Amino acid sequence: MDLWTASAAEGFFQRKPDDGYDPKAVGLCLSGGGYRATLFHAGAIIRLNELKVLPRLSRISSVSGGSICAGILGMGWKTLTFVDDVATNLREVFVRPCIKATSRTLDIQVGIAGYLPFVSAGNYLSSLYDDHIFDGFRLRDLPAAPRFVFNATNLQTSGLIRFSRDTIADWKAIMCRDHKVSLADAVAASSAFPPVLAPLRLDLLEEKVEAPEGAVFDDPALRIRPVLVDGGVYDNLGLETVWKRCGVIIGSYAGFNMRSKPGNFDFGHLYPMVMSMTAAGVDWRERILVDLFQHILADGLPERRGVYWTADTAMEKFAKHDGWKPSKAALDRARDTPTRLQALDRDQQRTVIEAGYAFADAGVRTRLLPDAPPPDGPPDLPFDD
């Protein structure tokens, strides 16, 4: 049985033959979650590379801290050397830069700068990303395949705005092609968590911007300098740009569902109240994704194939958890790592990377590659001695 092809029949998302859906396309979704997400997904990508999955990917969709990870991968993709479908230089091209990026605290200085007059925190964050990670790299320099998509939220339209190699688009108001926008701007918009790191005001004055077909708002003022914040405000899983296009979905969520907390309402509950709104969006997307995996259509195939894990998933839920994996205590430490852009030490970095590696191994071998051998030990990480 081919576990890498979903149904081609009409379903919940596919309603016409020319909607861009490909039952064999493989999409990878990398959630938000600060530096924890960056390293958790880096660990997952290390294992996906070992399992020869990277060359299968058609689309990589990311949010917030996941966009830092995806941005580093996209920047180095053209220099990856694949031998027998395994990138032999992933360690140097991708893993080492992820470790370096998460060794520097950014959120404190960005938060302070955001209080200064005429300074937009998100734009300052972009300048720091450019200085320390992306070094002038532009979106148009990304590879044509796989398609990297960086997701942010447009406060002016309440819509999702998507950054990719050839387009910047918010279906409600914006279509911009052949642009010169930097990768740093895209990642900063995607990770501009309010209120400390937000907003990013994207300058499109010199770009050719049109209203897309079927736009909700045809207002030129919305196409000059959109005000953007973290993509997690709209879709913290990065699923929106993948599940309508790809038949096979691999979802990595570096967070977990909110815990219950008894007590009466007081001022201290305001932050949890706001976070619960984000959590509600994650919850219903999780339910839809699982339903898509389970829903059998007219041709006898599931509407979507794939796998989904969170930083709090019980490893025992995956039948193939027989290989090397961290202890339960280590997985808990990875899960509880703060979601800030605050420097992590080597032990913290290793713990989070190994957690993502283990979840990707157990999930993918259970759902997509049941005959793949388990890992003998933890990933070899490029920490300087």
XYZ file of C-alpha atoms in Angstrom:
385
model
C 0.000 0.000 0.000
C 1.324 3.412 -1.000
C 1.327 5.551 2.131
C 2.501 8.609 0.176
C -0.635 9.117 -1.950
C -3.951 10.449 -0.643
C -7.363 10.356 -2.264
C -7.992 12.232 -5.492
C -11.771 12.116 -4.986
C -13.827 15.147 -4.057
C -13.649 15.887 -0.334
C -13.934 18.676 2.217
C -11.096 20.752 0.757
C -10.968 19.520 -2.836
C -14.086 20.647 -4.654
C -12.946 21.070 -8.246
C -10.250 19.426 -10.375
C -8.234 22.590 -11.015
C -7.864 23.857 -7.418
C -4.140 23.101 -7.246
C -4.465 20.019 -5.081
C -1.977 17.196 -5.681
C -2.651 13.885 -3.859
C 1.058 13.003 -4.045
C 2.447 16.365 -2.912
C 4.096 16.317 0.509
C 3.813 19.339 2.794
C 5.745 19.998 6.005
C 4.218 22.340 8.602
C 6.439 23.927 11.257
C 4.600 25.624 14.106
C 5.420 28.671 16.162
C 6.978 28.674 19.601
C 10.058 30.914 19.772
C 13.505 29.340 19.911
C 11.943 26.166 21.271
C 10.138 25.754 17.955
C 13.278 26.564 15.950
C 15.254 23.773 17.616
C 12.389 21.283 17.964
C 11.756 21.474 14.219
C 15.497 21.366 13.504
C 15.613 18.027 15.297
C 12.647 16.819 13.259
C 14.332 17.879 10.003
C 17.517 16.019 10.974
C 15.503 12.818 11.309
C 13.453 13.499 8.162
C 16.744 13.830 6.306
C 17.972 10.472 7.636
C 14.657 8.920 6.544
C 15.129 10.350 3.019
C 12.038 12.533 3.275
C 13.536 15.940 2.425
C 13.640 15.379 -1.373
C 9.955 14.374 -1.247
C 8.838 17.734 0.138
C 6.802 19.964 -2.162
C 5.983 22.708 0.332
C 7.332 23.864 3.704
C 4.959 26.142 5.607
C 6.115 27.854 8.782
C 5.068 30.178 11.568
C 7.029 32.299 14.058
C 9.908 30.309 15.620
C 9.308 27.653 12.974
C 9.958 30.324 10.351
C 13.451 30.927 11.765
C 14.123 27.219 11.225
C 12.534 27.200 7.754
C 14.351 30.391 6.779
C 17.736 28.868 7.627
C 16.838 25.698 5.732
C 15.608 27.677 2.716
C 18.686 29.885 2.672
C 20.953 26.843 2.559
C 18.817 24.515 0.436
C 20.616 25.144 -2.860
C 23.938 24.210 -1.240
C 22.712 20.906 0.195
C 24.458 17.882 -1.309
C 22.105 14.920 -1.657
C 23.545 11.418 -1.906
C 20.980 8.622 -2.096
C 18.306 11.181 -1.066
C 20.163 12.174 2.101
C 21.715 15.643 2.492
C 25.244 14.827 3.579
C 26.084 18.388 4.618
C 22.885 19.223 6.537
C 24.875 19.419 9.766
C 26.963 22.377 8.587
C 24.512 24.066 6.225
C 21.462 23.927 8.513
C 21.964 22.539 12.023
C 24.946 24.668 13.020
C 23.239 27.947 11.940
C 20.124 26.972 13.931
C 22.249 26.452 17.022
C 24.045 29.751 16.450
C 20.775 31.632 15.910
C 19.272 30.367 19.182
C 22.401 31.293 21.158
C 21.607 35.020 21.045
C 18.897 36.858 23.007
C 16.869 39.215 20.810
C 13.512 39.800 22.455
C 14.703 42.052 25.286
C 16.379 44.643 23.081
C 13.551 44.474 20.539
C 10.994 45.012 23.290
C 12.887 48.045 24.612
C 13.355 49.505 21.130
C 9.643 49.131 20.465
C 8.895 51.761 23.099
C 11.026 54.360 21.354
C 9.261 56.931 19.158
C 9.211 56.173 15.431
C 10.551 52.627 15.998
C 8.500 49.579 15.010
C 9.547 46.535 17.036
C 8.974 44.102 14.182
C 11.105 46.121 11.783
C 13.884 46.288 14.357
C 13.599 42.516 14.795
C 13.999 42.165 11.026
C 17.202 44.201 11.108
C 18.611 41.932 13.838
C 17.656 38.808 11.893
C 19.367 40.245 8.837
C 22.518 41.127 10.780
C 22.860 37.852 12.665
C 21.161 35.164 10.550
C 20.088 35.969 6.984
C 22.745 38.451 5.808
C 20.754 40.210 3.070
C 19.208 37.040 1.620
C 16.011 37.760 -0.305
C 12.900 35.672 -0.747
C 13.425 35.539 -4.498
C 16.729 33.699 -3.863
C 14.886 30.747 -2.306
C 14.682 27.529 -4.347
C 11.738 27.015 -6.682
C 11.178 23.626 -5.037
C 10.310 22.908 -2.364
C 8.137 25.977 -1.996
C 8.881 27.771 1.272
C 5.905 29.706 2.691
C 6.251 32.038 5.693
C 2.961 32.923 7.374
C 2.074 36.170 9.167
C -1.147 37.892 10.217
C -2.288 41.117 8.561
C -3.863 43.354 11.215
C -5.361 45.614 8.559
C -7.478 42.824 7.071
C -7.483 40.172 9.842
C -6.245 37.792 7.154
C -3.309 35.480 6.630
C -0.468 36.989 4.600
C 1.902 34.537 2.929
C 5.485 35.212 1.911
C 7.115 32.994 -0.704
C 9.743 33.142 -3.440
C 7.527 34.726 -6.060
C 4.512 36.147 -4.226
C 3.357 38.007 -1.166
C -0.353 37.463 -0.826
C -3.300 38.090 1.453
C -6.336 36.799 -0.406
C -8.446 39.534 1.159
C -6.497 42.483 -0.224
C -2.931 41.900 -1.490
C -1.204 40.223 -4.426
C 2.418 41.177 -4.985
C 4.573 39.335 -7.528
C 8.236 39.609 -8.500
C 9.106 41.452 -5.313
C 12.387 42.380 -3.636
C 11.372 41.653 -0.027
C 14.044 40.208 2.251
C 13.884 36.860 3.986
C 14.506 38.713 7.262
C 11.315 40.752 6.766
C 9.274 37.613 6.079
C 10.604 35.771 9.136
C 10.274 38.853 11.359
C 6.661 39.379 10.276
C 5.950 35.715 10.925
C 7.502 35.874 14.421
C 6.402 39.388 15.499
C 4.636 38.189 18.625
C 2.451 40.921 20.131
C 2.943 43.133 21.970
C 6.711 42.881 22.555
C 7.960 42.020 19.064
C 5.183 43.591 17.013
C 4.276 44.980 14.608
C 6.256 44.845 11.395
C 5.222 47.516 8.908
C 6.012 46.089 5.484
C 7.032 48.685 2.922
C 5.422 47.811 -0.417
C 5.466 51.324 -1.837
C 8.038 50.446 -4.527
C 6.473 47.051 -5.323
C 3.760 46.269 -7.824
C 0.769 45.326 -5.675
C -2.717 44.513 -6.914
C -5.979 43.361 -5.412
C -6.236 39.581 -5.915
C -9.142 38.000 -7.729
C -12.067 37.772 -5.342
C -10.549 40.295 -2.919
C -12.697 41.270 0.039
C -11.131 44.739 0.219
C -10.124 46.666 -2.900
C -8.558 49.618 -1.119
C -5.188 50.963 -2.372
C -4.343 52.127 1.159
C -4.182 48.483 2.272
C -1.512 47.747 -0.327
C 1.101 50.326 0.729
C 2.319 49.412 4.213
C 0.437 46.500 5.763
C 0.796 46.121 9.525
C 1.814 42.558 10.338
C 2.143 40.396 13.433
C 2.979 36.793 14.292
C 1.423 34.165 12.031
C 0.339 32.260 15.122
C -2.395 34.825 15.706
C -4.104 33.373 12.627
C -2.731 29.825 12.291
C -0.027 28.683 14.710
C 0.344 25.317 12.967
C 1.008 26.634 9.455
C -1.627 24.290 8.036
C -3.640 26.808 6.030
C -1.209 26.944 3.098
C -0.642 23.185 2.997
C -3.771 21.158 3.575
C -5.580 22.505 0.517
C -2.612 21.745 -1.749
C -0.888 18.616 -0.484
C -2.195 15.079 -0.169
C 0.444 14.140 2.402
C 0.924 16.373 5.455
C 3.641 16.189 8.095
C 2.779 18.482 11.000
C 5.237 19.347 13.751
C 3.831 21.370 16.657
C 6.423 22.571 19.163
C 3.708 23.493 21.667
C 0.988 21.704 23.556
C -2.626 22.199 24.571
C -3.258 24.513 27.515
C -3.426 23.079 31.023
C -6.451 23.631 33.239
C -6.070 26.105 36.098
C -8.712 26.362 38.830
C -9.444 29.748 40.391
C -11.548 32.864 40.067
C -11.023 35.440 37.353
C -8.592 38.224 38.172
C -6.177 40.486 36.320
C -3.645 37.657 36.118
C -6.060 35.707 33.927
C -5.985 38.262 31.113
C -2.900 36.761 29.475
C -4.251 33.176 29.681
C -7.520 34.465 28.263
C -5.749 35.859 25.201
C -3.671 32.709 24.834
C -6.801 30.563 25.061
C -8.066 32.240 21.885
C -4.918 31.134 20.064
C -5.202 27.682 21.612
C -8.777 27.361 20.364
C -7.577 27.909 16.789
C -4.905 25.247 17.253
C -7.429 22.806 18.740
C -9.894 22.975 15.875
C -7.153 22.727 13.264
C -5.817 19.638 15.039
C -9.270 18.068 14.952
C -9.740 18.829 11.261
C -6.299 17.420 10.417
C -6.959 14.167 12.272
C -10.380 13.914 10.598
C -8.719 14.346 7.192
C -6.364 11.466 8.002
C -9.315 9.259 8.989
C -11.900 10.304 6.370
C -12.193 7.726 3.556
C -13.477 9.093 0.243
C -15.197 7.487 -2.746
C -12.015 5.886 -4.142
C -11.319 4.112 -0.862
C -8.358 6.305 0.110
C -8.132 8.745 3.031
C -8.720 12.396 2.211
C -5.211 13.162 3.447
C -2.324 11.017 4.609
C 0.357 12.006 7.034
C 1.391 12.396 10.636
C 1.125 15.011 13.346
C 2.934 15.342 16.660
C 3.236 17.906 19.441
C 5.904 18.563 22.051
C 3.566 16.937 24.580
C 2.477 13.873 22.605
C 2.891 10.632 24.540
C 5.588 8.716 22.660
C 3.646 5.499 23.307
C 0.881 6.741 20.998
C 3.176 5.891 18.091
C 3.534 2.174 17.397
C 7.096 2.678 16.147
C 8.760 4.173 19.210
C 11.228 1.294 19.461
C 14.356 3.245 18.511
C 16.507 5.577 20.551
C 14.549 8.297 22.331
C 15.156 10.719 25.200
C 13.927 9.945 28.693
C 10.464 11.120 29.730
C 12.134 13.719 31.965
C 14.150 15.066 29.016
C 11.040 15.261 26.829
C 9.279 17.170 29.592
C 12.181 19.619 29.848
C 12.057 20.182 26.099
C 8.295 20.759 26.242
C 8.664 23.277 29.066
C 11.456 25.307 27.439
C 10.305 28.957 27.230
C 9.002 30.174 23.882
C 10.948 33.419 23.940
C 13.747 34.563 21.661
C 16.092 34.173 24.610
C 19.519 32.533 24.309
C 19.535 28.835 25.166
C 22.603 27.083 26.524
C 24.048 23.951 24.956
C 22.188 21.558 27.261
C 18.865 23.239 26.496
C 19.550 23.243 22.779
C 20.492 19.568 22.779
C 17.404 18.623 24.808
C 14.974 20.366 22.459
C 16.646 19.155 19.256
C 16.644 15.563 20.491
C 12.953 15.796 21.391
C 12.003 16.940 17.884
C 14.224 14.239 16.419
C 12.538 11.513 18.468
C 8.979 12.614 17.713
C 9.715 12.816 13.978
C 11.256 9.353 14.073
C 8.368 7.690 15.897
C 5.687 9.566 13.960
C 7.011 9.122 10.433
C 7.985 5.470 10.900
C 4.545 4.748 12.359
C 2.441 6.518 9.749
C 4.486 6.728 6.539
C 7.633 4.572 6.606
C 6.861 1.468 8.697
C 9.821 -0.473 7.249
C 12.434 2.206 7.988
C 15.047 1.216 10.595
C 15.032 3.037 13.944
C 17.930 5.278 14.976
C 20.695 3.711 17.061
C 21.274 6.831 19.114
C 20.815 10.605 19.292
C 21.672 12.885 16.375
C 25.273 14.010 16.005
C 25.127 17.730 16.752
C 27.789 20.272 15.753
C 28.518 21.767 19.148
C 31.933 23.317 19.292
C 34.219 21.553 21.758
